[in-house]
Short mmCIF file of C-alpha atoms in Angstrom, two decimals:
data_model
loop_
_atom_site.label_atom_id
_atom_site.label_comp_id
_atom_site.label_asym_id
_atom_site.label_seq_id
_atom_site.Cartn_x
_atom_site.Cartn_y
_atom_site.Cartn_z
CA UNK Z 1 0.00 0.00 0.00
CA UNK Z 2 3.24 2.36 1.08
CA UNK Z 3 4.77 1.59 -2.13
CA UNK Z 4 1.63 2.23 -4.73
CA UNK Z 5 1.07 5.48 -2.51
CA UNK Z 6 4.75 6.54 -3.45
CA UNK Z 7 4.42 5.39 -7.25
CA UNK Z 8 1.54 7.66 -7.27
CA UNK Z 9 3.72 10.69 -6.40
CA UNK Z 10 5.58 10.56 -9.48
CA UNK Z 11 2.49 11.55 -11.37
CA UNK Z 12 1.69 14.54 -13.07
CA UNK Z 13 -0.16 16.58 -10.73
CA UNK Z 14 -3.50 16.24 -12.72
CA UNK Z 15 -3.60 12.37 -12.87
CA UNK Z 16 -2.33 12.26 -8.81
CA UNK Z 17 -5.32 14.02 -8.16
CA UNK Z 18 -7.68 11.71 -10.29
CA UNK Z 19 -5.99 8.58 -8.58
CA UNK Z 20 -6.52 10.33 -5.35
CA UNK Z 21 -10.26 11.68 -5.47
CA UNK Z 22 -11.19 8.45 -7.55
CA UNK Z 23 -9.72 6.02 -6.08
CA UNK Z 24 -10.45 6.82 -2.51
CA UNK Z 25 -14.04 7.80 -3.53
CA UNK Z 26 -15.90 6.39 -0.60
CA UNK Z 27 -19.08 8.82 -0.39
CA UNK Z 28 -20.07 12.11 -2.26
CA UNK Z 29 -19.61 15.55 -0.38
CA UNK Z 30 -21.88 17.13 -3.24
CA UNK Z 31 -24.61 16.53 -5.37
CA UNK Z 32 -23.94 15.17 -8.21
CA UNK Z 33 -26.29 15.36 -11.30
CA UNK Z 34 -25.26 13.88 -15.06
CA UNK Z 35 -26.87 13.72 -18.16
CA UNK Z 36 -28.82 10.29 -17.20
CA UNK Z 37 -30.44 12.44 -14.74
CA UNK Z 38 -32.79 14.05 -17.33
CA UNK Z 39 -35.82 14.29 -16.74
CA UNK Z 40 -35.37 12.95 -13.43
CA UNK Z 41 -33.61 16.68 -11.40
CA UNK Z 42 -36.34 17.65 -8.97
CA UNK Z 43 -36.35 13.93 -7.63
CA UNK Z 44 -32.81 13.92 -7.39
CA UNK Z 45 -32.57 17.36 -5.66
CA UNK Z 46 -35.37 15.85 -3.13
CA UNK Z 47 -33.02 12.89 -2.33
CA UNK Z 48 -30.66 15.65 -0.69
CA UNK Z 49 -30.92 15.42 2.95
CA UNK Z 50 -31.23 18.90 4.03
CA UNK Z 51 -34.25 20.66 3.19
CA UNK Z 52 -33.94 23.89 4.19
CA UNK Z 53 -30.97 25.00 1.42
CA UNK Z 54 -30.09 28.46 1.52
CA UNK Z 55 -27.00 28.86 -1.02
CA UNK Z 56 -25.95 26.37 -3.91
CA UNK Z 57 -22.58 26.50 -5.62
CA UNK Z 58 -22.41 24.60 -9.17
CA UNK Z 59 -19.82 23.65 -11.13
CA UNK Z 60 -19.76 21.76 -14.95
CA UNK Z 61 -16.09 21.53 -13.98
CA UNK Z 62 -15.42 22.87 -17.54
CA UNK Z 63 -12.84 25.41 -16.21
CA UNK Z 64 -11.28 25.15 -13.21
CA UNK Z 65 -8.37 27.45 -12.32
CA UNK Z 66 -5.04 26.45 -13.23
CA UNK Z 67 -6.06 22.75 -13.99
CA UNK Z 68 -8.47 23.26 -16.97
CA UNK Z 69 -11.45 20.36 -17.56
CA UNK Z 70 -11.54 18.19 -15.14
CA UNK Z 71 -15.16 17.17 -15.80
CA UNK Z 72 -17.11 15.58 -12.34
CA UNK Z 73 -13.40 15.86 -10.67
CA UNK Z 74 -14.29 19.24 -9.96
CA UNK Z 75 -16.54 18.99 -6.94
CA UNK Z 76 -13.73 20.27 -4.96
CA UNK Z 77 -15.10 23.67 -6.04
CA UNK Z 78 -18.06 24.23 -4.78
CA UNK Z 79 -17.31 22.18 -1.84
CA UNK Z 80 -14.21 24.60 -1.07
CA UNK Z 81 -16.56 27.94 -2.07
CA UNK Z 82 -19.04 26.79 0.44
CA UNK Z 83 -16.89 25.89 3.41
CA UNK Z 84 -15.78 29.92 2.85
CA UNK Z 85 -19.33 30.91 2.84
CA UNK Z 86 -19.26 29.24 6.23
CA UNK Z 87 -16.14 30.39 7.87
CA UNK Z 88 -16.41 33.74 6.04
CA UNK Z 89 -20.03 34.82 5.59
CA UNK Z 90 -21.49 33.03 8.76
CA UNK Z 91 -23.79 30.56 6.70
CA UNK Z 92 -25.04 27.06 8.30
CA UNK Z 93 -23.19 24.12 6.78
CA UNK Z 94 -26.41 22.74 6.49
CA UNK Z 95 -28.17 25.20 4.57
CA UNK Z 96 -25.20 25.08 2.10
CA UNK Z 97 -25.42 22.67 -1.18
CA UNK Z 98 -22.52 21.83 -3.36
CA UNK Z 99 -23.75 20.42 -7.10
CA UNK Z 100 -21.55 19.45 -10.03
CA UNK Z 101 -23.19 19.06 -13.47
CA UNK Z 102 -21.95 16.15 -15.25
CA UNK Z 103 -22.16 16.55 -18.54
CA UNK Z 104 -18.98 14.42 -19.60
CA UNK Z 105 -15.22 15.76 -20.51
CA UNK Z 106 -12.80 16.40 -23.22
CA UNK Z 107 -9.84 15.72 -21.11
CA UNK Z 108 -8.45 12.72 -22.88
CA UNK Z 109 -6.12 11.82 -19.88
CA UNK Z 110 -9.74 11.53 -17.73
CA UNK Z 111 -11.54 9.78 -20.41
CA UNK Z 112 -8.67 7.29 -20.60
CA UNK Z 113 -7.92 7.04 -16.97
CA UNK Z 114 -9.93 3.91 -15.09
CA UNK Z 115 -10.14 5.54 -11.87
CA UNK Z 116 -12.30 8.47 -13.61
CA UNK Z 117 -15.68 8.44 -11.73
CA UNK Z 118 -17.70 10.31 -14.21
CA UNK Z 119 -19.53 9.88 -17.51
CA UNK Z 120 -17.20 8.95 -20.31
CA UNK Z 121 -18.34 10.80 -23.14
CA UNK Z 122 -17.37 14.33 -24.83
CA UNK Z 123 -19.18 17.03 -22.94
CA UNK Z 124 -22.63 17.97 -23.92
CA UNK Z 125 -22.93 21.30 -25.92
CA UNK Z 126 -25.99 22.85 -27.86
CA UNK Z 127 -29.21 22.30 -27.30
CA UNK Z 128 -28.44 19.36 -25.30
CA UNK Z 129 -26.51 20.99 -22.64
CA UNK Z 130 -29.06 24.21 -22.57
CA UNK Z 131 -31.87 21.84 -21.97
CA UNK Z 132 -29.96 19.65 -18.81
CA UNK Z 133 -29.24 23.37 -17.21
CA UNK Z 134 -32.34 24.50 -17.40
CA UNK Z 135 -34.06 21.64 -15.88
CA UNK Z 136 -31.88 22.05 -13.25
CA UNK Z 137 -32.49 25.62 -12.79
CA UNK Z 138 -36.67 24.77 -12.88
CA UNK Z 139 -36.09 21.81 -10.43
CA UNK Z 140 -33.69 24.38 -8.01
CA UNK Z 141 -36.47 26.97 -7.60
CA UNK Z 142 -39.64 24.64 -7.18
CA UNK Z 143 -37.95 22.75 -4.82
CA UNK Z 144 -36.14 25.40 -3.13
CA UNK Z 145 -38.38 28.43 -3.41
CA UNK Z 146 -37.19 31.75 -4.67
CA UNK Z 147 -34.95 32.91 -2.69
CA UNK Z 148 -32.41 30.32 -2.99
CA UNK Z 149 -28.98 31.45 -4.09
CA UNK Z 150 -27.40 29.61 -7.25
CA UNK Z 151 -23.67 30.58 -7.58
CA UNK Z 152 -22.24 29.52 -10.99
CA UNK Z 153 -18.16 28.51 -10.85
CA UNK Z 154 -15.55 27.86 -13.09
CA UNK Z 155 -17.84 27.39 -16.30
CA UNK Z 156 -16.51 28.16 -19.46
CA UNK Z 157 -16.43 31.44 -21.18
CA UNK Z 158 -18.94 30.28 -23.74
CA UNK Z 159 -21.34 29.18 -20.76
CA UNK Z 160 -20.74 31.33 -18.38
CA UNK Z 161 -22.19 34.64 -19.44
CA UNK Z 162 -24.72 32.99 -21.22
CA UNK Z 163 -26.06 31.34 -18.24
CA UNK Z 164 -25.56 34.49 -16.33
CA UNK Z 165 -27.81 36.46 -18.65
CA UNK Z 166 -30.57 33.99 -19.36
CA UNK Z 167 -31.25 33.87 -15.15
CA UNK Z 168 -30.58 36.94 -13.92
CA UNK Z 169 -34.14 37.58 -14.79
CA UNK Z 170 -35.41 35.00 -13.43
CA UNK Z 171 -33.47 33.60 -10.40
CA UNK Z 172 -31.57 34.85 -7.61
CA UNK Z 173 -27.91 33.72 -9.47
CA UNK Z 174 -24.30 35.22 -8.97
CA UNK Z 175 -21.47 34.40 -10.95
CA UNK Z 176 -18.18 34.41 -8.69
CA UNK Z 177 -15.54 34.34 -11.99
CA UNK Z 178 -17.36 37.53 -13.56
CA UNK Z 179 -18.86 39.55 -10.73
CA UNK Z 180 -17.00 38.51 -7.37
CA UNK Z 181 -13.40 38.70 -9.02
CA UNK Z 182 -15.07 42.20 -10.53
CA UNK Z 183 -16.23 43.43 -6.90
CA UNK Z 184 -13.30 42.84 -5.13
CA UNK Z 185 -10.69 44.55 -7.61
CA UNK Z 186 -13.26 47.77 -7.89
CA UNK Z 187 -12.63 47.92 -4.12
CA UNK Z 188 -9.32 47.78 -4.56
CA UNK Z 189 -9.21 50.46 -7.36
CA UNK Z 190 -11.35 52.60 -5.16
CA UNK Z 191 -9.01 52.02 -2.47
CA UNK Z 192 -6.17 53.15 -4.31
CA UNK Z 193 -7.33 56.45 -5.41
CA UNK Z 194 -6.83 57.20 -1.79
CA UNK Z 195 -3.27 56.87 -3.21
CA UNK Z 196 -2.97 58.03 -6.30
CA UNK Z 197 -5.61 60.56 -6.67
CA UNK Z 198 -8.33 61.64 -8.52
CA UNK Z 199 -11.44 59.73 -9.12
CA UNK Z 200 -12.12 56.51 -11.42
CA UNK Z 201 -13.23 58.84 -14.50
CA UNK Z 202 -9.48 60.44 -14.58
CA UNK Z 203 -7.89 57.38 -15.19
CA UNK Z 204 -7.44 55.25 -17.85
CA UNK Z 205 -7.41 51.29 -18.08
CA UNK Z 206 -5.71 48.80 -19.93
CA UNK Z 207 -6.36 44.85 -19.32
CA UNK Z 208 -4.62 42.24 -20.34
CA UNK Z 209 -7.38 39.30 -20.72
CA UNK Z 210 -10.60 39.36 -21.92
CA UNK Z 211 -12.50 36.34 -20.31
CA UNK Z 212 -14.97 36.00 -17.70
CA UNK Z 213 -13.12 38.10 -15.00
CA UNK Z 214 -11.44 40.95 -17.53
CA UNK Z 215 -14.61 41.76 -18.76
CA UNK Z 216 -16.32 41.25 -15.78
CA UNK Z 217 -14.01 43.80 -14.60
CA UNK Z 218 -14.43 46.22 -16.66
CA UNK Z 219 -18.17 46.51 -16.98
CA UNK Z 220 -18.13 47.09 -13.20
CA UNK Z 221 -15.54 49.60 -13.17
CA UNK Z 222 -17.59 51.69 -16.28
CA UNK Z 223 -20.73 50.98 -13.89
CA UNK Z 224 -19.27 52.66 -10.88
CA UNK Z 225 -18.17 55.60 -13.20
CA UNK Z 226 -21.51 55.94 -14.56
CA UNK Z 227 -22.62 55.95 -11.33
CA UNK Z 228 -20.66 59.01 -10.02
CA UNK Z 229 -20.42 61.02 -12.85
CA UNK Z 230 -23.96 60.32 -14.63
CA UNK Z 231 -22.77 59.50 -17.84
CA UNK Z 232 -24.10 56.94 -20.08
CA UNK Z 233 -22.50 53.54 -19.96
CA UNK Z 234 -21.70 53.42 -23.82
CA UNK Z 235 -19.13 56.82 -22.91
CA UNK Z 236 -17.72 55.16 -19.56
CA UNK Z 237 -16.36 52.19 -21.35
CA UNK Z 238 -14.30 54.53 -23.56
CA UNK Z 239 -11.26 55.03 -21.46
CA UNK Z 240 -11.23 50.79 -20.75
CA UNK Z 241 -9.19 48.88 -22.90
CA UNK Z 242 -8.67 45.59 -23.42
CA UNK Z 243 -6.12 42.66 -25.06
CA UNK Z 244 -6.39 39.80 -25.64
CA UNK Z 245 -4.11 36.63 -27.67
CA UNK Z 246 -4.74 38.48 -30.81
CA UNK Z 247 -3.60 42.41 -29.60
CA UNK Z 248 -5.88 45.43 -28.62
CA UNK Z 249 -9.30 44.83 -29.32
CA UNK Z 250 -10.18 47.13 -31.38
CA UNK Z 251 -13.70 48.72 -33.24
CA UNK Z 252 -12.15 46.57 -36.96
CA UNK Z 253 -11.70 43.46 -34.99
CA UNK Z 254 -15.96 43.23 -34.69
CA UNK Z 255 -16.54 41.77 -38.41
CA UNK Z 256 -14.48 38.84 -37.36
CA UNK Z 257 -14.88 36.44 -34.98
CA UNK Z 258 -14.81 38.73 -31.83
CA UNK Z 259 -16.89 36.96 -28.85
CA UNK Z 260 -19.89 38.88 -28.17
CA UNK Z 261 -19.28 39.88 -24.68
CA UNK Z 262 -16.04 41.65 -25.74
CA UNK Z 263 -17.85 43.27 -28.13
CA UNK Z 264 -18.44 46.11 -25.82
CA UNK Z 265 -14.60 47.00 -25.40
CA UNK Z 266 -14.13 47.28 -29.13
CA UNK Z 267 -13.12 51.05 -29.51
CA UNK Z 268 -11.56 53.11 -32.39
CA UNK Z 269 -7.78 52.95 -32.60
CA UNK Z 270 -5.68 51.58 -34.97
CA UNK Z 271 -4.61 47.79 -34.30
CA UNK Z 272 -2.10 46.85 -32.07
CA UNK Z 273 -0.40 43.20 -31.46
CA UNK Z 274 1.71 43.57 -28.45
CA UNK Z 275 0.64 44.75 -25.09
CA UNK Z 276 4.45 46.87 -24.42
CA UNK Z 277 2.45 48.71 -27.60
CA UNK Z 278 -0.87 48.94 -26.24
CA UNK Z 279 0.83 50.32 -23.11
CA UNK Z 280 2.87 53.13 -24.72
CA UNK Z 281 -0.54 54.07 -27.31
CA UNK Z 282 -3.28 53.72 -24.42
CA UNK Z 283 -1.01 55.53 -21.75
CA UNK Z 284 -3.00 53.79 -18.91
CA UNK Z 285 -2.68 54.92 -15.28
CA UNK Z 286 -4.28 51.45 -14.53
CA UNK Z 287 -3.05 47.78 -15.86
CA UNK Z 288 -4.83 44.76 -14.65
CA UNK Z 289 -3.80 41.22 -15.76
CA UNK Z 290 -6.62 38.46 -15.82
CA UNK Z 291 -5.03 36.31 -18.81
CA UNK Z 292 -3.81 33.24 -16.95
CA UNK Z 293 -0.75 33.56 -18.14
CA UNK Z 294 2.00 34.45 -16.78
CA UNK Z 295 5.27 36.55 -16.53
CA UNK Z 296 3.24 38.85 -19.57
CA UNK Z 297 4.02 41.97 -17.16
CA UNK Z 298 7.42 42.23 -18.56
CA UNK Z 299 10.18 44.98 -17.15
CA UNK Z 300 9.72 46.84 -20.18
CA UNK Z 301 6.09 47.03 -19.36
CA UNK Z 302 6.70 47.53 -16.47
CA UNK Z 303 8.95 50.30 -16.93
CA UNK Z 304 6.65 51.77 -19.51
CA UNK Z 305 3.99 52.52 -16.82
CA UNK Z 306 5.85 53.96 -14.45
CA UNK Z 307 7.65 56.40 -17.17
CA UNK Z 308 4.01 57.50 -17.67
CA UNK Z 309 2.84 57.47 -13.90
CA UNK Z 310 4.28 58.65 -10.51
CA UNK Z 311 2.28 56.16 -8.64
CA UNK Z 312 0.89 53.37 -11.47
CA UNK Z 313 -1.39 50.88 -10.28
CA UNK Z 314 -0.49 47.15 -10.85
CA UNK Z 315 -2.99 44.54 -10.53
CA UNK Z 316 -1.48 41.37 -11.38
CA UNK Z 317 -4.70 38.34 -10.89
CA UNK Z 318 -4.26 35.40 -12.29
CA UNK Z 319 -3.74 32.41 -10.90
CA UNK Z 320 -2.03 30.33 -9.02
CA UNK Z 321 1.23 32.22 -8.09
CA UNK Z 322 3.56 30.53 -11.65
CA UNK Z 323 0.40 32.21 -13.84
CA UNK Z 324 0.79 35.50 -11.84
CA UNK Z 325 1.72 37.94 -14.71
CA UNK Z 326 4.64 39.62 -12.50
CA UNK Z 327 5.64 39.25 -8.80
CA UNK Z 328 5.31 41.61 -6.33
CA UNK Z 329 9.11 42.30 -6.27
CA UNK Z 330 9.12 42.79 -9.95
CA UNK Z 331 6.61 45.27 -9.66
CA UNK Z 332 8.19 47.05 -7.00
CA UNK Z 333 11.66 47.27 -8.24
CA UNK Z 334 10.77 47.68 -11.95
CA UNK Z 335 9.13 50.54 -10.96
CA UNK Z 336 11.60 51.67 -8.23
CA UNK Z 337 9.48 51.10 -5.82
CA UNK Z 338 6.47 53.59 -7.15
CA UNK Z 339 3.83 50.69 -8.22
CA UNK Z 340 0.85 50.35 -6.14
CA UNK Z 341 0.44 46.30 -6.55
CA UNK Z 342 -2.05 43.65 -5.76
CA UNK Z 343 -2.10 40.45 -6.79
CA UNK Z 344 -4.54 37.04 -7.49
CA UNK Z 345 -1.73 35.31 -5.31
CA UNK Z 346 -0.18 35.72 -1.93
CA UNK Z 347 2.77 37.30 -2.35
CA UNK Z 348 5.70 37.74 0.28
CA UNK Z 349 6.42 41.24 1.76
CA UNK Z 350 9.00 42.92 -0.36
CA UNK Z 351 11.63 45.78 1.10
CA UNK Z 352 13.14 48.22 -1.84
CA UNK Z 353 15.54 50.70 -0.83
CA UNK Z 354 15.15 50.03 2.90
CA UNK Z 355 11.24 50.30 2.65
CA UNK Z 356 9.35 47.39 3.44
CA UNK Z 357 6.38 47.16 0.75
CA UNK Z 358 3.47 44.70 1.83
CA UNK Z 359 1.50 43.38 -1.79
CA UNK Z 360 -2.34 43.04 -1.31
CA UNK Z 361 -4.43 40.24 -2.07
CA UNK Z 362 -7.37 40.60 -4.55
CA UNK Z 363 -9.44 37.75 -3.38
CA UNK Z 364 -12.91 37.44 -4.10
CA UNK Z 365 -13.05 35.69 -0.41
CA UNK Z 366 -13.55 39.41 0.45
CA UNK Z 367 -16.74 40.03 -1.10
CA UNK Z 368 -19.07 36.70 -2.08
CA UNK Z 369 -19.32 35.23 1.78
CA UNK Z 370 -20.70 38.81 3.00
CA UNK Z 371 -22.33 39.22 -0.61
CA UNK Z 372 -24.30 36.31 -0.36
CA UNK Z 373 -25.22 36.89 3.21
CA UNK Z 374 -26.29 39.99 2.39
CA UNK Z 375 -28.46 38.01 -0.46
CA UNK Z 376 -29.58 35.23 2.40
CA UNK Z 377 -30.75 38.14 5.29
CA UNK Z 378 -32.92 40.20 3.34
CA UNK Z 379 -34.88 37.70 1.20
CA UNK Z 380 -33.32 38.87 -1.96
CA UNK Z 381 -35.19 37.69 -4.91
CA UNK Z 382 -32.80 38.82 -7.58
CA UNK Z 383 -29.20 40.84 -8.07
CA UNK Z 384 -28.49 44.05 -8.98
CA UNK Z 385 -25.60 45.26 -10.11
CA UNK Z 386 -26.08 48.42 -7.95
CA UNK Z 387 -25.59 45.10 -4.74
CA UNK Z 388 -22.01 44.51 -6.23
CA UNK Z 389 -21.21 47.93 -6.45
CA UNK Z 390 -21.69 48.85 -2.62
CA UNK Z 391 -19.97 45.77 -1.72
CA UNK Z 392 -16.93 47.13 -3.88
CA UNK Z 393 -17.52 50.71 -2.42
CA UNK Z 394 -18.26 48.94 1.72
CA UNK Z 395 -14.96 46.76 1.00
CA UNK Z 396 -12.62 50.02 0.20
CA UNK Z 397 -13.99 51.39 3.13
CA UNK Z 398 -12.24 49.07 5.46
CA UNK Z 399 -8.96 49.87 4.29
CA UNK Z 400 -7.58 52.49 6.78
CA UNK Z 401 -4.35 54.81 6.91
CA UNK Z 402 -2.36 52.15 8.25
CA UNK Z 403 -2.84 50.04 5.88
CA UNK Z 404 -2.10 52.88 2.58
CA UNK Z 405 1.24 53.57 4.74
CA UNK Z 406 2.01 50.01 3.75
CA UNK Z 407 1.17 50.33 0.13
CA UNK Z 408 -1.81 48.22 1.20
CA UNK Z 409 -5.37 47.99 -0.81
CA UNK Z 410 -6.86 46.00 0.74
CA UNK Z 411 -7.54 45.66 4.77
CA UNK Z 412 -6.40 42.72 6.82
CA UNK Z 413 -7.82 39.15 6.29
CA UNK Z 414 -7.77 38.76 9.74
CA UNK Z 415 -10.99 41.09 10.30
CA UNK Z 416 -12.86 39.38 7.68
CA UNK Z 417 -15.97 38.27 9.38
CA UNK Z 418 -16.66 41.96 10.33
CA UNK Z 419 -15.99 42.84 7.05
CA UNK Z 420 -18.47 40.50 5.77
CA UNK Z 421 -21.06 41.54 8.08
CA UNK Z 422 -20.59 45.28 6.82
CA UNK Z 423 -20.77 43.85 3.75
CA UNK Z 424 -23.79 42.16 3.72
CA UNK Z 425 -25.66 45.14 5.58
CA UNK Z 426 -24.82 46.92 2.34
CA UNK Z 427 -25.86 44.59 -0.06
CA UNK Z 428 -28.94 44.42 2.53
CA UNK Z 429 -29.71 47.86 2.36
CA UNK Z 430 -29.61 48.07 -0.93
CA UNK Z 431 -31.92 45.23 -1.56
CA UNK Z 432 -34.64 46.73 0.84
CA UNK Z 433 -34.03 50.28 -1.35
CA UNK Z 434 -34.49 48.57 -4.70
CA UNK Z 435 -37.53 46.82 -3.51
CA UNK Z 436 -36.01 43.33 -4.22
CA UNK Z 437 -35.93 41.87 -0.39
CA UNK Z 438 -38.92 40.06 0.78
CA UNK Z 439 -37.93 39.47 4.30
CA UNK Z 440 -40.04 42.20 6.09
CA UNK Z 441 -39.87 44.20 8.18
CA UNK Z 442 -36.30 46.19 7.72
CA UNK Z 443 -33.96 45.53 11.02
CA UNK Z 444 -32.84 48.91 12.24
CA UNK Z 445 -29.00 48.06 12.78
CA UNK Z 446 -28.58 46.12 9.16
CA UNK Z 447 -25.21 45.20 10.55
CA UNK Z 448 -26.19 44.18 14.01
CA UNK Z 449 -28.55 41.70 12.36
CA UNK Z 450 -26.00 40.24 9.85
CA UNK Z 451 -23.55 39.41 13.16
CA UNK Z 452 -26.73 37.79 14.71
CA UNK Z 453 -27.46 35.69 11.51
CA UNK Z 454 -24.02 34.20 11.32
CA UNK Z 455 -23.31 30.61 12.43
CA UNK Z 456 -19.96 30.12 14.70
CA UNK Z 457 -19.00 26.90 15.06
CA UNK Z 458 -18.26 26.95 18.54
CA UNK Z 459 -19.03 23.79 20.85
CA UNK Z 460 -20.38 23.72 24.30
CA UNK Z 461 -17.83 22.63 26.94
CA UNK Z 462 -18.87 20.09 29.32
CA UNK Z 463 -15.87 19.76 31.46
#
């Protein structure tokens, strides 16, 4: 038994974990629903022990960071998302359910591998897959009611905004990848103009992605600058700029194949292949990297923003920490120590010429436990992007002086129940103000009320 374990070791990381999670499979800690399930969701979903289910996280297991498809092997997900909800947010494990769709892979290595406990077949696209979802979706609300919280992870690009579109209308849903990720860096960019100066209409973005979370991004920063300067969305989006594998997206790029959510970004300007270019046309004050891939912040980039800024803010997101597109001590030093950094990754304190520069952590663990709290103690029925923005604007709050003497963004972790409770008196409020909350009537202290609502898992003593 030693000796397989240690065989297994040599591995490639993907197929240790499939050995691992398959072969030791002994009981689920999710739901699991498949294609066979058709026509069959609602009685599946009533097999579920707990009844009274306040928050589901669902993953196809299409995308999941830094490991790609890993079909039904990505329950780990939504397992992991919901045992932050707890710890984080305050929500009863029991009111918490973690589904994975099974709709097959194309991961050969899985397909091949006879410890793979899912179905073997190429995943399910078209009308096939659309159908599967949305029985799913029907079965979620009848037997679950309408407040219920559905919160979509790691689906693919292609799904993902489609899915998030078609229920917004219709179901209380949340998509972590496009609008967490999107809250928590507008806090931080909010943060930061404590910093640098100014507010977010005087700057200037560039990206460097265009997926779920660059776009994501970017439609919540033009919503918070529509919001404080009353300008239409369609002129707010002018001064964001995004690249992706094929160079700046650009207003000639839309009569090819340009995906329709980055159709949006598309502004006039000649083309432009390499993001050093894009840096030195655009002139941003902001960069933010979401493109998974990393060391793409170069020290000529690098260098190229801080010849055009005194203080140029450097979000570098992707993850893990080998996909981050610089390091915090790049960032630092390329820019001699001028950069105002945050990262997807933890990063190690940094000194630079005898000052000690601490890199903050854009992690949507910020915002979706006290977002969906928020959600869960007000009843709300649907969510509006006007919720996500005062999270971003609640989270910035927290950040205090001591923290922007450190270079700092965002406030400790260590406080981060608090800061979910503030967090989800916001989103709270807000609810109740657009007439979306159905738990009536209003608690006076919003915040008071959140702390009350959250679960602590702390056991009697009896000795």
């Amino acid at each position: 038994m030693w000796r397989n374990y240690c065989q297994s070791c040599t591995l490639p990381p993907l197929e240790r974990l499939v050995r691992s999670t398959g072969a030791s499979f002994r009981r689920p800690q999710g739901l699991y629903i498949s294609l066979k399930e058709k026509g069959k969701i609602l009685e599946v979903l009533k097999n579920w022990p707990e009844r009274n289910i306040q928050v589901i996280v669902v993953t196809d297991g299409e995308r999941i960071l830094g490991l790609g498809d890993l079909g039904c092997q990505g329950m780990g997900i939504p397992v992991g998302k919901l045992s932050l909800y707890t710890a984080l947010g305050g929500l009863r494990p029991s009111a918490c359910l973690p589904v994975t769709i099974d709709v097959g892979t194309n991961n050969d290595r899985l397909l091949n591998n006879e410890f793979y406990i899912g179905l073997r077949r190429r995943r399910a696209t078209g009308q096939e897959y659309a159908e599967l979802l949305d029985e799913f979706m029907t079965a979620v609300k009848k037997n679950y009611g309408e407040k219920v919280l559905v919160q979509f992870e790691d689906f693919a690009n292609h799904n993902a905004f489609e899915l998030l579109a078609k229920y917004k209308p219709t179901h209380l849903v949340f998509n972590d990848d496009i609008q967490g990720t999107a809250s928590v860096v507008l806090a931080g960019l909010l943060a930061a103009l404590k910093l640098v100066g100014g507010t977010l209409a005087d700057h200037t973005f560039l990206f460097l992605g265009a997926g779920e979370a660059g776009t994501g991004i970017a439609e919540l920063i033009a919503l918070e600058i529509s919001k404080q300067t009353n300008a239409p969305l369609e002129e707010t989006r002018k001064n964001i700029w995004l690249v992706d594998s094929k160079g700046l997206i650009v207003s000639s790029r839309k009569g090819s194949s340009l995906q329709h959510f980055k159709k949006p970004w598309a502004h006039d300007h000649e083309p432009i292949k390499g993001l050093l270019d894009a840096v030195k046309a655009i002139k941003p004050t902001v960069l933010i990297g979401s493109s998974g891939v990393g060391k793409t912040f170069t020290k000529e980039v690098v260098e190229a923003m801080a010849s055009l800024n005194e203080k140029p803010i450097i979000l570098a997101l992707s993850n893990p920490t080998s996909q981050s597109e610089c390091t915090a001590e790049e960032a630092y030093t390329w820019s001699e120590g001028r950069a105002i950094f945050a990262s997807g990754s933890p990063f190690d304190p940094v000194e630079y010429n005898s000052k000690v520069y601490v890199p903050g952590q854009a992690n949507n663990a910020y915002i979706f436990p006290g977002f969906g709290l928020g959600l869960i103690i007000s009843g709300a029925i649907r969510v509006h992007d006007d919720m996500l923005l005062a999270a971003s604007e609640t989270l910035a709050e927290q950040v205090k002086q001591e923290n922007f003497d450190r270079a700092l963004i965002y406030p400790p972790f260590y406080n981060i129940r608090k800061i979910s409770a503030k967090i989800a008196a916001k989103v709270a409020a807000k609810a109740y103000e657009l007439g979306l909350a159905s738990r009536l009537p209003r608690p006076k202290d919003l915040v008071k009320y959140a702390e009350s609502c959250m679960y602590s898992p702390l056991y009697r003593s009896y000795r």
